[in-house]
Coordinates of C-alpha atoms and ligand atoms in Angstrom, one line a residue:
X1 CA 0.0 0.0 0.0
X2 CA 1.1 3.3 -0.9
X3 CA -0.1 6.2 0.5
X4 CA 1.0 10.5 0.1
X5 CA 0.7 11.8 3.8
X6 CA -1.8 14.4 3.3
X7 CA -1.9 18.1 4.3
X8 CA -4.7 17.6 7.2
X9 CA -4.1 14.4 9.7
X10 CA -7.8 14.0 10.0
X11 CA -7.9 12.9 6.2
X12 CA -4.7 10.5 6.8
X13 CA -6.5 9.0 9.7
X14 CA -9.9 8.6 7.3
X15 CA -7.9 7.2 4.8
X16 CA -6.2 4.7 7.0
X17 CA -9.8 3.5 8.5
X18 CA -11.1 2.8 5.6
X19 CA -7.6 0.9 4.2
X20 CA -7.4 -0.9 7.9
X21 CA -9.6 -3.7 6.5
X22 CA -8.0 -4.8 3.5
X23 CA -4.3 -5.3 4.8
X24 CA -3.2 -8.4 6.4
X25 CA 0.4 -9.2 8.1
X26 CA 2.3 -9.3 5.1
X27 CA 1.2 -6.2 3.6
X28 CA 3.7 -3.4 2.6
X29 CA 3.0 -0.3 3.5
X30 CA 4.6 2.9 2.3
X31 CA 3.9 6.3 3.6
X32 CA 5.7 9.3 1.7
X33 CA 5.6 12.9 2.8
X34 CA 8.0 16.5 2.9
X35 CA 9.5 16.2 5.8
X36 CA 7.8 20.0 6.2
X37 CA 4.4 18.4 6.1
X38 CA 5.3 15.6 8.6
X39 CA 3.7 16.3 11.5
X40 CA 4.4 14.3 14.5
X41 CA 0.7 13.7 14.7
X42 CA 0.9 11.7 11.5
X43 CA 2.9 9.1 12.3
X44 CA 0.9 9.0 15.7
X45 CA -1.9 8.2 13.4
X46 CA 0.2 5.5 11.3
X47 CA 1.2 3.9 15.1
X48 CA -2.2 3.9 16.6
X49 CA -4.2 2.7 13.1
X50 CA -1.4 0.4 11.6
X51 CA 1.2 -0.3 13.7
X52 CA 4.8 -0.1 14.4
X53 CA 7.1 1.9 11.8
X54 CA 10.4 3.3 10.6
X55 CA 12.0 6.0 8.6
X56 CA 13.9 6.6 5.9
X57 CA 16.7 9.1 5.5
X58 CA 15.3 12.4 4.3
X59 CA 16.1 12.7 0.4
X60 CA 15.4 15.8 -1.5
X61 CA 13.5 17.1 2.2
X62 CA 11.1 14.2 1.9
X63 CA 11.0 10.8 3.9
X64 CA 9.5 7.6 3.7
X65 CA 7.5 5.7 6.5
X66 CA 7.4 2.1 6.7
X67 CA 4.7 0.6 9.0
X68 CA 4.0 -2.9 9.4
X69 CA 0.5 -4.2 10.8
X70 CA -0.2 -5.2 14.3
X71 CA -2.8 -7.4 14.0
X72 CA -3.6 -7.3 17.7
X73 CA -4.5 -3.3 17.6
X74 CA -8.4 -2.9 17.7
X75 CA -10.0 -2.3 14.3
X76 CA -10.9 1.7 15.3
X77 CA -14.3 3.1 14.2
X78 CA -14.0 6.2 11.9
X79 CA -15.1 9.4 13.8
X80 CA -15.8 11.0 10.6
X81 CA -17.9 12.6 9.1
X82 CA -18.0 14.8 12.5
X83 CA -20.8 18.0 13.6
X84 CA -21.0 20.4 15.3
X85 CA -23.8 22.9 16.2
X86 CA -23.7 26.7 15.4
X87 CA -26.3 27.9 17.6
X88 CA -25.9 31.6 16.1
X89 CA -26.9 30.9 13.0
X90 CA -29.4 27.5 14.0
X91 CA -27.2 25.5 11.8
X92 CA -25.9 21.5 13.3
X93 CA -23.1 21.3 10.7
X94 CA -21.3 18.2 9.0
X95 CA -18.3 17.1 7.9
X96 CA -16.2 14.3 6.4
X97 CA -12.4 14.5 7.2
X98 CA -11.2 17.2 4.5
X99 CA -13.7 19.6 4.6
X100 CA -12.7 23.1 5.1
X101 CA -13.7 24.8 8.5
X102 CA -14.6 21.2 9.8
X103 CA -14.0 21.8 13.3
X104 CA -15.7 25.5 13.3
X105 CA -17.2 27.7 11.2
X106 CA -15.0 30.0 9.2
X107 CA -14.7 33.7 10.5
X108 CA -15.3 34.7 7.7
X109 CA -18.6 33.2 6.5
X110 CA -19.7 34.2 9.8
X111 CA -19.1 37.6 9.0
X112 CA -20.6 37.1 5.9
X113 CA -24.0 36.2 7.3
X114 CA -24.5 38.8 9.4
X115 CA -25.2 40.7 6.0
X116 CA -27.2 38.3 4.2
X117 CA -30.0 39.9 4.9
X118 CA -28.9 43.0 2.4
X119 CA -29.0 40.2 -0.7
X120 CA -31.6 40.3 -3.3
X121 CA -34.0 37.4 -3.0
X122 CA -33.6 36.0 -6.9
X123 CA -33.7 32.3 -8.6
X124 CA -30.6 30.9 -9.6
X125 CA -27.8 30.8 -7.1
X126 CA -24.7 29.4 -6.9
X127 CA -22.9 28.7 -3.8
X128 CA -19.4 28.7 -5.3
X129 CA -16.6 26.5 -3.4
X130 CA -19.2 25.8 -1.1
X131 CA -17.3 23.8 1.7
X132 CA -20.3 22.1 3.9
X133 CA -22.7 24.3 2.6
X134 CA -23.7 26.7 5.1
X135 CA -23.7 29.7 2.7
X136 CA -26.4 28.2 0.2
X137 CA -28.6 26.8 3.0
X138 CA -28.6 30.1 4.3
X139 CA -29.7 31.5 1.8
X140 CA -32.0 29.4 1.0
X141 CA -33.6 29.7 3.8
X142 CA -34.4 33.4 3.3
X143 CA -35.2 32.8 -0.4
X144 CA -37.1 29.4 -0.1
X145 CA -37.9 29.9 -4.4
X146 CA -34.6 30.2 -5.2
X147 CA -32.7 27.0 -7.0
X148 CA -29.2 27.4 -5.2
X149 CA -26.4 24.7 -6.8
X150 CA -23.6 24.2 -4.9
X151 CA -20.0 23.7 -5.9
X152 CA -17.1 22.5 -4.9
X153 CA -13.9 21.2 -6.3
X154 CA -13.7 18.4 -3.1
X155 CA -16.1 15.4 -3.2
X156 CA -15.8 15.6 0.6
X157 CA -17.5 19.0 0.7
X158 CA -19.6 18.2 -1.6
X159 CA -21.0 14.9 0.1
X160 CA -21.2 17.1 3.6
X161 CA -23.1 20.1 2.0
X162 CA -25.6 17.1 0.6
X163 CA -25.8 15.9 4.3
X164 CA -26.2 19.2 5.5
X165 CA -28.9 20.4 3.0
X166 CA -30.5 17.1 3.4
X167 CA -31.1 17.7 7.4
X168 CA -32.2 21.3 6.8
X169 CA -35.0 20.9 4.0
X170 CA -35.7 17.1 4.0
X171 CA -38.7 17.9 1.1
X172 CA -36.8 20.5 -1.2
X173 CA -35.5 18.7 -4.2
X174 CA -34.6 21.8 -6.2
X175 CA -30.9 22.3 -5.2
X176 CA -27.8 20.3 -7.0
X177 CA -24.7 19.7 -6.2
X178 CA -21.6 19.7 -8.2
X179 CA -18.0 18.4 -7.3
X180 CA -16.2 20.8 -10.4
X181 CA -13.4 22.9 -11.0
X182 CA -15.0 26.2 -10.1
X183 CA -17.6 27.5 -12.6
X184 CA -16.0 25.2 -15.8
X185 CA -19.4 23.5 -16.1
X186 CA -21.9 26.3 -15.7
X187 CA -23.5 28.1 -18.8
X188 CA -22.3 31.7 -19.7
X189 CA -25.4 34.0 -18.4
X190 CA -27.0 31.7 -16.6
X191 CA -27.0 32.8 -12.9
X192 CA -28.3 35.6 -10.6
X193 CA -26.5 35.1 -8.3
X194 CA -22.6 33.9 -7.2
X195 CA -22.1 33.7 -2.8
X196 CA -18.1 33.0 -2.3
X197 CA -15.9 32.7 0.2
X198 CA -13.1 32.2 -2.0
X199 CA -10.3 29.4 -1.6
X200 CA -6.8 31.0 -0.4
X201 CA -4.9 27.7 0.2
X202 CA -4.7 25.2 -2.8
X203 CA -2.8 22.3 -1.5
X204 CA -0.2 23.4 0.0
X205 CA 0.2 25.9 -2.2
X206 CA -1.0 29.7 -1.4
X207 CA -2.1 32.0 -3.9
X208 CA -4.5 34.4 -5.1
X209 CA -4.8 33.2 -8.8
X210 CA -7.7 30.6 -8.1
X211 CA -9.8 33.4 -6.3
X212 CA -9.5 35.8 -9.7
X213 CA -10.1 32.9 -11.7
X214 CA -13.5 32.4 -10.0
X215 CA -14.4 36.2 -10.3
X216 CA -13.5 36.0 -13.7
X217 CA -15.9 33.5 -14.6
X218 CA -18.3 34.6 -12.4
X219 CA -19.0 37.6 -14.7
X220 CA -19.1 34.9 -17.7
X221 CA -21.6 33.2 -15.9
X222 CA -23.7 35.9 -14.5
X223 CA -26.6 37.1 -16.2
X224 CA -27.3 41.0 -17.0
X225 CA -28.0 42.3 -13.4
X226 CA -26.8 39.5 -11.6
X227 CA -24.5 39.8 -8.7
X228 CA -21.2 38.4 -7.4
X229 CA -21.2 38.9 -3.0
X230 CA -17.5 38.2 -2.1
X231 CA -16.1 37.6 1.4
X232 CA -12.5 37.9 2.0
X233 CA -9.6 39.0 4.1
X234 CA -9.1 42.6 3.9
X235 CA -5.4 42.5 3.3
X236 CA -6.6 40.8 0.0
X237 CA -6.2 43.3 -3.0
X238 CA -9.9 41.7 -4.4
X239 CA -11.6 44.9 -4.5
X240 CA -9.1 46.9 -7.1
X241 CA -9.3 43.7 -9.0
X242 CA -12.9 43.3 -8.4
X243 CA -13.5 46.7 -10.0
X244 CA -11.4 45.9 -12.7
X245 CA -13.1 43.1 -14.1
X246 CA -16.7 44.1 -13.2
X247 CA -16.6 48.1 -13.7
X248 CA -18.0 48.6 -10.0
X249 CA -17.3 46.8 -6.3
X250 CA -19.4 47.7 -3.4
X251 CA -18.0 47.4 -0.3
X252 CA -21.3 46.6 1.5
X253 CA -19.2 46.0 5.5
X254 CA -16.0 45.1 7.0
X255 CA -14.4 44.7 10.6
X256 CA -11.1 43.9 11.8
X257 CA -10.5 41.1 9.3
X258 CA -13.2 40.6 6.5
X259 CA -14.7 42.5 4.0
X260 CA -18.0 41.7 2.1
X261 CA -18.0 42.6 -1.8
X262 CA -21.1 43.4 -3.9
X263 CA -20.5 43.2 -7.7
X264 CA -23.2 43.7 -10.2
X265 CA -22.5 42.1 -13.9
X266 CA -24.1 45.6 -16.1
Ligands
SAM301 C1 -12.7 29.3 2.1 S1 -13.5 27.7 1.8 C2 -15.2 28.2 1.8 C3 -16.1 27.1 2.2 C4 -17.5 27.6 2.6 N1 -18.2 28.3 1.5 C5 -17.5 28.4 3.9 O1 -17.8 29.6 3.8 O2 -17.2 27.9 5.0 C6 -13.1 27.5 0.1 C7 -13.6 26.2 -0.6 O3 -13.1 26.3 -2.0 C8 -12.9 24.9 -2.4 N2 -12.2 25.0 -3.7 C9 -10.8 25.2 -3.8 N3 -10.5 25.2 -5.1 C10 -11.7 25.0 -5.8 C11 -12.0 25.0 -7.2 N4 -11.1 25.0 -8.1 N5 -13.3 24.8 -7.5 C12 -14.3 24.7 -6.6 N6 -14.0 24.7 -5.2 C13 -12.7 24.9 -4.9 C14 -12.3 24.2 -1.2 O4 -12.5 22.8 -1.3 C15 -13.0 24.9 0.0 O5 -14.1 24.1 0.3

Protein backbone atom coordinates (compact mmCIF):
# COMPACT_ATOMS: atom_id res chain seq x y z
CA UNK A 1 0.00 0.00 0.00
CA UNK A 2 1.13 3.35 -0.90
CA UNK A 3 -0.10 6.17 0.52
CA UNK A 4 1.00 10.45 0.10
CA UNK A 5 0.72 11.76 3.84
CA UNK A 6 -1.80 14.41 3.34
CA UNK A 7 -1.87 18.06 4.30
CA UNK A 8 -4.69 17.62 7.20
CA UNK A 9 -4.08 14.37 9.72
CA UNK A 10 -7.84 14.01 9.97
CA UNK A 11 -7.88 12.93 6.25
CA UNK A 12 -4.74 10.46 6.75
CA UNK A 13 -6.52 9.04 9.71
CA UNK A 14 -9.94 8.62 7.34
CA UNK A 15 -7.91 7.23 4.79
CA UNK A 16 -6.25 4.72 7.05
CA UNK A 17 -9.77 3.50 8.53
CA UNK A 18 -11.08 2.80 5.64
CA UNK A 19 -7.61 0.91 4.16
CA UNK A 20 -7.36 -0.89 7.87
CA UNK A 21 -9.60 -3.73 6.48
CA UNK A 22 -7.96 -4.75 3.51
CA UNK A 23 -4.27 -5.28 4.82
CA UNK A 24 -3.21 -8.42 6.38
CA UNK A 25 0.42 -9.25 8.14
CA UNK A 26 2.34 -9.25 5.13
CA UNK A 27 1.24 -6.18 3.64
CA UNK A 28 3.72 -3.36 2.59
CA UNK A 29 3.05 -0.30 3.52
CA UNK A 30 4.64 2.92 2.26
CA UNK A 31 3.88 6.33 3.61
CA UNK A 32 5.74 9.34 1.72
CA UNK A 33 5.64 12.95 2.80
CA UNK A 34 7.95 16.54 2.89
CA UNK A 35 9.46 16.20 5.84
CA UNK A 36 7.81 19.98 6.24
CA UNK A 37 4.36 18.40 6.06
CA UNK A 38 5.31 15.55 8.63
CA UNK A 39 3.67 16.31 11.48
CA UNK A 40 4.37 14.34 14.53
CA UNK A 41 0.69 13.66 14.68
CA UNK A 42 0.93 11.69 11.49
CA UNK A 43 2.90 9.09 12.31
CA UNK A 44 0.90 9.02 15.67
CA UNK A 45 -1.86 8.22 13.37
CA UNK A 46 0.23 5.54 11.27
CA UNK A 47 1.20 3.86 15.06
CA UNK A 48 -2.21 3.87 16.60
CA UNK A 49 -4.21 2.67 13.09
CA UNK A 50 -1.41 0.44 11.55
CA UNK A 51 1.21 -0.31 13.65
CA UNK A 52 4.82 -0.07 14.44
CA UNK A 53 7.14 1.94 11.80
CA UNK A 54 10.44 3.31 10.61
CA UNK A 55 12.01 6.05 8.60
CA UNK A 56 13.89 6.61 5.86
CA UNK A 57 16.73 9.14 5.50
CA UNK A 58 15.35 12.39 4.27
CA UNK A 59 16.08 12.72 0.35
CA UNK A 60 15.39 15.83 -1.51
CA UNK A 61 13.55 17.11 2.16
CA UNK A 62 11.13 14.20 1.87
CA UNK A 63 11.01 10.77 3.86
CA UNK A 64 9.47 7.55 3.65
CA UNK A 65 7.53 5.73 6.48
CA UNK A 66 7.38 2.08 6.70
CA UNK A 67 4.68 0.65 8.97
CA UNK A 68 3.97 -2.85 9.42
CA UNK A 69 0.46 -4.16 10.79
CA UNK A 70 -0.24 -5.16 14.26
CA UNK A 71 -2.80 -7.38 14.00
CA UNK A 72 -3.64 -7.25 17.69
CA UNK A 73 -4.48 -3.35 17.61
CA UNK A 74 -8.43 -2.86 17.67
CA UNK A 75 -9.99 -2.28 14.27
CA UNK A 76 -10.89 1.71 15.27
CA UNK A 77 -14.33 3.08 14.17
CA UNK A 78 -13.98 6.19 11.87
CA UNK A 79 -15.07 9.42 13.79
CA UNK A 80 -15.85 10.95 10.56
CA UNK A 81 -17.88 12.65 9.14
CA UNK A 82 -18.04 14.79 12.50
CA UNK A 83 -20.81 18.02 13.59
CA UNK A 84 -20.97 20.44 15.26
CA UNK A 85 -23.84 22.86 16.23
CA UNK A 86 -23.73 26.67 15.35
CA UNK A 87 -26.33 27.89 17.64
CA UNK A 88 -25.87 31.58 16.09
CA UNK A 89 -26.93 30.94 13.02
CA UNK A 90 -29.38 27.55 13.96
CA UNK A 91 -27.15 25.51 11.84
CA UNK A 92 -25.94 21.54 13.30
CA UNK A 93 -23.14 21.31 10.67
CA UNK A 94 -21.32 18.23 9.04
CA UNK A 95 -18.32 17.14 7.88
CA UNK A 96 -16.24 14.35 6.43
CA UNK A 97 -12.35 14.48 7.22
CA UNK A 98 -11.23 17.20 4.55
CA UNK A 99 -13.70 19.62 4.64
CA UNK A 100 -12.67 23.09 5.11
CA UNK A 101 -13.73 24.83 8.54
CA UNK A 102 -14.61 21.24 9.78
CA UNK A 103 -14.04 21.82 13.27
CA UNK A 104 -15.67 25.53 13.32
CA UNK A 105 -17.17 27.72 11.19
CA UNK A 106 -15.01 29.96 9.22
CA UNK A 107 -14.70 33.69 10.54
CA UNK A 108 -15.29 34.75 7.68
CA UNK A 109 -18.63 33.15 6.54
CA UNK A 110 -19.71 34.16 9.75
CA UNK A 111 -19.11 37.59 9.03
CA UNK A 112 -20.56 37.07 5.90
CA UNK A 113 -23.97 36.19 7.25
CA UNK A 114 -24.51 38.83 9.38
CA UNK A 115 -25.20 40.73 6.03
CA UNK A 116 -27.24 38.31 4.24
CA UNK A 117 -29.97 39.93 4.88
CA UNK A 118 -28.87 42.96 2.45
CA UNK A 119 -28.99 40.20 -0.75
CA UNK A 120 -31.57 40.31 -3.29
CA UNK A 121 -34.03 37.41 -2.97
CA UNK A 122 -33.60 36.04 -6.91
CA UNK A 123 -33.74 32.29 -8.57
CA UNK A 124 -30.55 30.88 -9.57
CA UNK A 125 -27.83 30.80 -7.10
CA UNK A 126 -24.66 29.40 -6.89
CA UNK A 127 -22.93 28.67 -3.78
CA UNK A 128 -19.42 28.68 -5.25
CA UNK A 129 -16.63 26.47 -3.42
CA UNK A 130 -19.25 25.82 -1.11
CA UNK A 131 -17.25 23.77 1.74
CA UNK A 132 -20.31 22.11 3.88
CA UNK A 133 -22.68 24.35 2.55
CA UNK A 134 -23.68 26.67 5.11
CA UNK A 135 -23.74 29.74 2.75
CA UNK A 136 -26.39 28.23 0.20
CA UNK A 137 -28.61 26.77 3.01
CA UNK A 138 -28.62 30.13 4.32
CA UNK A 139 -29.71 31.50 1.82
CA UNK A 140 -32.02 29.42 1.01
CA UNK A 141 -33.62 29.67 3.80
CA UNK A 142 -34.44 33.41 3.35
CA UNK A 143 -35.21 32.83 -0.36
CA UNK A 144 -37.11 29.44 -0.11
CA UNK A 145 -37.91 29.88 -4.38
CA UNK A 146 -34.56 30.16 -5.24
CA UNK A 147 -32.72 26.98 -6.95
CA UNK A 148 -29.23 27.36 -5.18
CA UNK A 149 -26.45 24.72 -6.81
CA UNK A 150 -23.55 24.17 -4.93
CA UNK A 151 -19.98 23.66 -5.87
CA UNK A 152 -17.10 22.47 -4.85
CA UNK A 153 -13.88 21.17 -6.26
CA UNK A 154 -13.68 18.44 -3.15
CA UNK A 155 -16.09 15.44 -3.16
CA UNK A 156 -15.78 15.61 0.59
CA UNK A 157 -17.49 19.01 0.72
CA UNK A 158 -19.64 18.16 -1.56
CA UNK A 159 -20.99 14.88 0.15
CA UNK A 160 -21.16 17.10 3.63
CA UNK A 161 -23.12 20.05 1.96
CA UNK A 162 -25.59 17.14 0.65
CA UNK A 163 -25.81 15.87 4.32
CA UNK A 164 -26.24 19.16 5.48
CA UNK A 165 -28.95 20.39 2.99
CA UNK A 166 -30.53 17.11 3.38
CA UNK A 167 -31.12 17.75 7.41
CA UNK A 168 -32.25 21.29 6.81
CA UNK A 169 -35.02 20.95 4.02
CA UNK A 170 -35.65 17.12 3.96
CA UNK A 171 -38.68 17.93 1.09
CA UNK A 172 -36.77 20.54 -1.19
CA UNK A 173 -35.45 18.68 -4.23
CA UNK A 174 -34.60 21.79 -6.23
CA UNK A 175 -30.89 22.26 -5.16
CA UNK A 176 -27.78 20.27 -7.00
CA UNK A 177 -24.68 19.69 -6.18
CA UNK A 178 -21.59 19.71 -8.17
CA UNK A 179 -18.03 18.43 -7.32
CA UNK A 180 -16.24 20.77 -10.40
CA UNK A 181 -13.42 22.93 -10.97
CA UNK A 182 -14.97 26.24 -10.12
CA UNK A 183 -17.64 27.48 -12.62
CA UNK A 184 -15.98 25.20 -15.83
CA UNK A 185 -19.44 23.52 -16.14
CA UNK A 186 -21.89 26.33 -15.73
CA UNK A 187 -23.46 28.14 -18.79
CA UNK A 188 -22.31 31.65 -19.71
CA UNK A 189 -25.40 33.98 -18.37
CA UNK A 190 -27.05 31.72 -16.61
CA UNK A 191 -26.98 32.83 -12.94
CA UNK A 192 -28.28 35.56 -10.60
CA UNK A 193 -26.53 35.14 -8.32
CA UNK A 194 -22.56 33.85 -7.17
CA UNK A 195 -22.12 33.74 -2.84
CA UNK A 196 -18.13 33.01 -2.32
CA UNK A 197 -15.88 32.73 0.18
CA UNK A 198 -13.12 32.23 -2.03
CA UNK A 199 -10.31 29.40 -1.59
CA UNK A 200 -6.80 30.98 -0.39
CA UNK A 201 -4.86 27.70 0.20
CA UNK A 202 -4.72 25.24 -2.81
CA UNK A 203 -2.85 22.28 -1.54
CA UNK A 204 -0.24 23.37 0.00
CA UNK A 205 0.19 25.91 -2.18
CA UNK A 206 -0.99 29.71 -1.40
CA UNK A 207 -2.11 32.00 -3.85
CA UNK A 208 -4.51 34.40 -5.07
CA UNK A 209 -4.85 33.24 -8.80
CA UNK A 210 -7.72 30.57 -8.11
CA UNK A 211 -9.78 33.38 -6.27
CA UNK A 212 -9.54 35.78 -9.66
CA UNK A 213 -10.11 32.92 -11.72
CA UNK A 214 -13.54 32.43 -10.02
CA UNK A 215 -14.40 36.20 -10.30
CA UNK A 216 -13.46 35.97 -13.73
CA UNK A 217 -15.94 33.50 -14.61
CA UNK A 218 -18.26 34.62 -12.41
CA UNK A 219 -18.98 37.61 -14.71
CA UNK A 220 -19.05 34.89 -17.71
CA UNK A 221 -21.59 33.16 -15.85
CA UNK A 222 -23.68 35.94 -14.48
CA UNK A 223 -26.57 37.08 -16.16
CA UNK A 224 -27.31 41.02 -17.03
CA UNK A 225 -27.96 42.31 -13.39
CA UNK A 226 -26.78 39.50 -11.63
CA UNK A 227 -24.49 39.82 -8.67
CA UNK A 228 -21.25 38.39 -7.36
CA UNK A 229 -21.19 38.86 -3.03
CA UNK A 230 -17.54 38.15 -2.10
CA UNK A 231 -16.12 37.63 1.35
CA UNK A 232 -12.47 37.91 2.02
CA UNK A 233 -9.65 38.97 4.12
CA UNK A 234 -9.06 42.55 3.93
CA UNK A 235 -5.40 42.48 3.27
CA UNK A 236 -6.55 40.81 -0.04
CA UNK A 237 -6.20 43.25 -3.01
CA UNK A 238 -9.94 41.70 -4.45
CA UNK A 239 -11.57 44.88 -4.48
CA UNK A 240 -9.08 46.88 -7.15
CA UNK A 241 -9.28 43.71 -8.98
CA UNK A 242 -12.94 43.26 -8.39
CA UNK A 243 -13.46 46.65 -10.01
CA UNK A 244 -11.36 45.94 -12.71
CA UNK A 245 -13.10 43.10 -14.07
CA UNK A 246 -16.71 44.10 -13.22
CA UNK A 247 -16.64 48.14 -13.67
CA UNK A 248 -17.98 48.63 -9.99
CA UNK A 249 -17.34 46.83 -6.29
CA UNK A 250 -19.38 47.71 -3.37
CA UNK A 251 -18.00 47.35 -0.31
CA UNK A 252 -21.31 46.58 1.48
CA UNK A 253 -19.22 45.97 5.49
CA UNK A 254 -16.04 45.13 6.99
CA UNK A 255 -14.43 44.75 10.58
CA UNK A 256 -11.05 43.91 11.83
CA UNK A 257 -10.54 41.13 9.25
CA UNK A 258 -13.16 40.59 6.48
CA UNK A 259 -14.67 42.54 3.98
CA UNK A 260 -18.02 41.66 2.08
CA UNK A 261 -17.95 42.56 -1.75
CA UNK A 262 -21.10 43.37 -3.94
CA UNK A 263 -20.49 43.24 -7.72
CA UNK A 264 -23.19 43.72 -10.24
CA UNK A 265 -22.51 42.12 -13.87
CA UNK A 266 -24.12 45.62 -16.13
C1 LIG B 1 -12.68 29.28 2.09
S1 LIG B 1 -13.47 27.73 1.77
C2 LIG B 1 -15.16 28.22 1.84
C3 LIG B 1 -16.10 27.12 2.24
C4 LIG B 1 -17.54 27.58 2.62
N1 LIG B 1 -18.15 28.30 1.53
C5 LIG B 1 -17.51 28.43 3.88
O1 LIG B 1 -17.77 29.65 3.77
O2 LIG B 1 -17.24 27.89 4.97
C6 LIG B 1 -13.11 27.49 0.07
C7 LIG B 1 -13.55 26.21 -0.59
O3 LIG B 1 -13.10 26.26 -1.95
C8 LIG B 1 -12.93 24.94 -2.41
N2 LIG B 1 -12.15 24.99 -3.66
C9 LIG B 1 -10.82 25.16 -3.82
N3 LIG B 1 -10.51 25.18 -5.13
C10 LIG B 1 -11.67 25.03 -5.81
C11 LIG B 1 -12.01 24.95 -7.18
N4 LIG B 1 -11.08 25.05 -8.13
N5 LIG B 1 -13.31 24.78 -7.52
C12 LIG B 1 -14.27 24.67 -6.56
N6 LIG B 1 -14.00 24.74 -5.24
C13 LIG B 1 -12.73 24.91 -4.87
C14 LIG B 1 -12.29 24.25 -1.22
O4 LIG B 1 -12.46 22.84 -1.31
C15 LIG B 1 -13.04 24.88 -0.05
O5 LIG B 1 -14.14 24.08 0.34
Amino acid sequence: MLIKVPKTTALLEDQLIRLRPHLHKDSVIIAAGMIKHLQKSAFQCIEKIIGPLTTSLAKKKARLIFASLDEALEQPVSPYPTRYDETEIGLTLSNHANVFSREHLDLGARFFLTHFSEIPGVQRVVDLACGNGVLGIKYQQQAPDAQVEFIDESYMAVASTQDNYRSVFPDNDSASFSAVDGLSQTDSGSVDLILCNPPFHQQHVIGEQMALEMFRDSKRCLAQGGELWVVANRHLPYPAKLKQMFGNCRTVGTNKKFAVLRMVKR
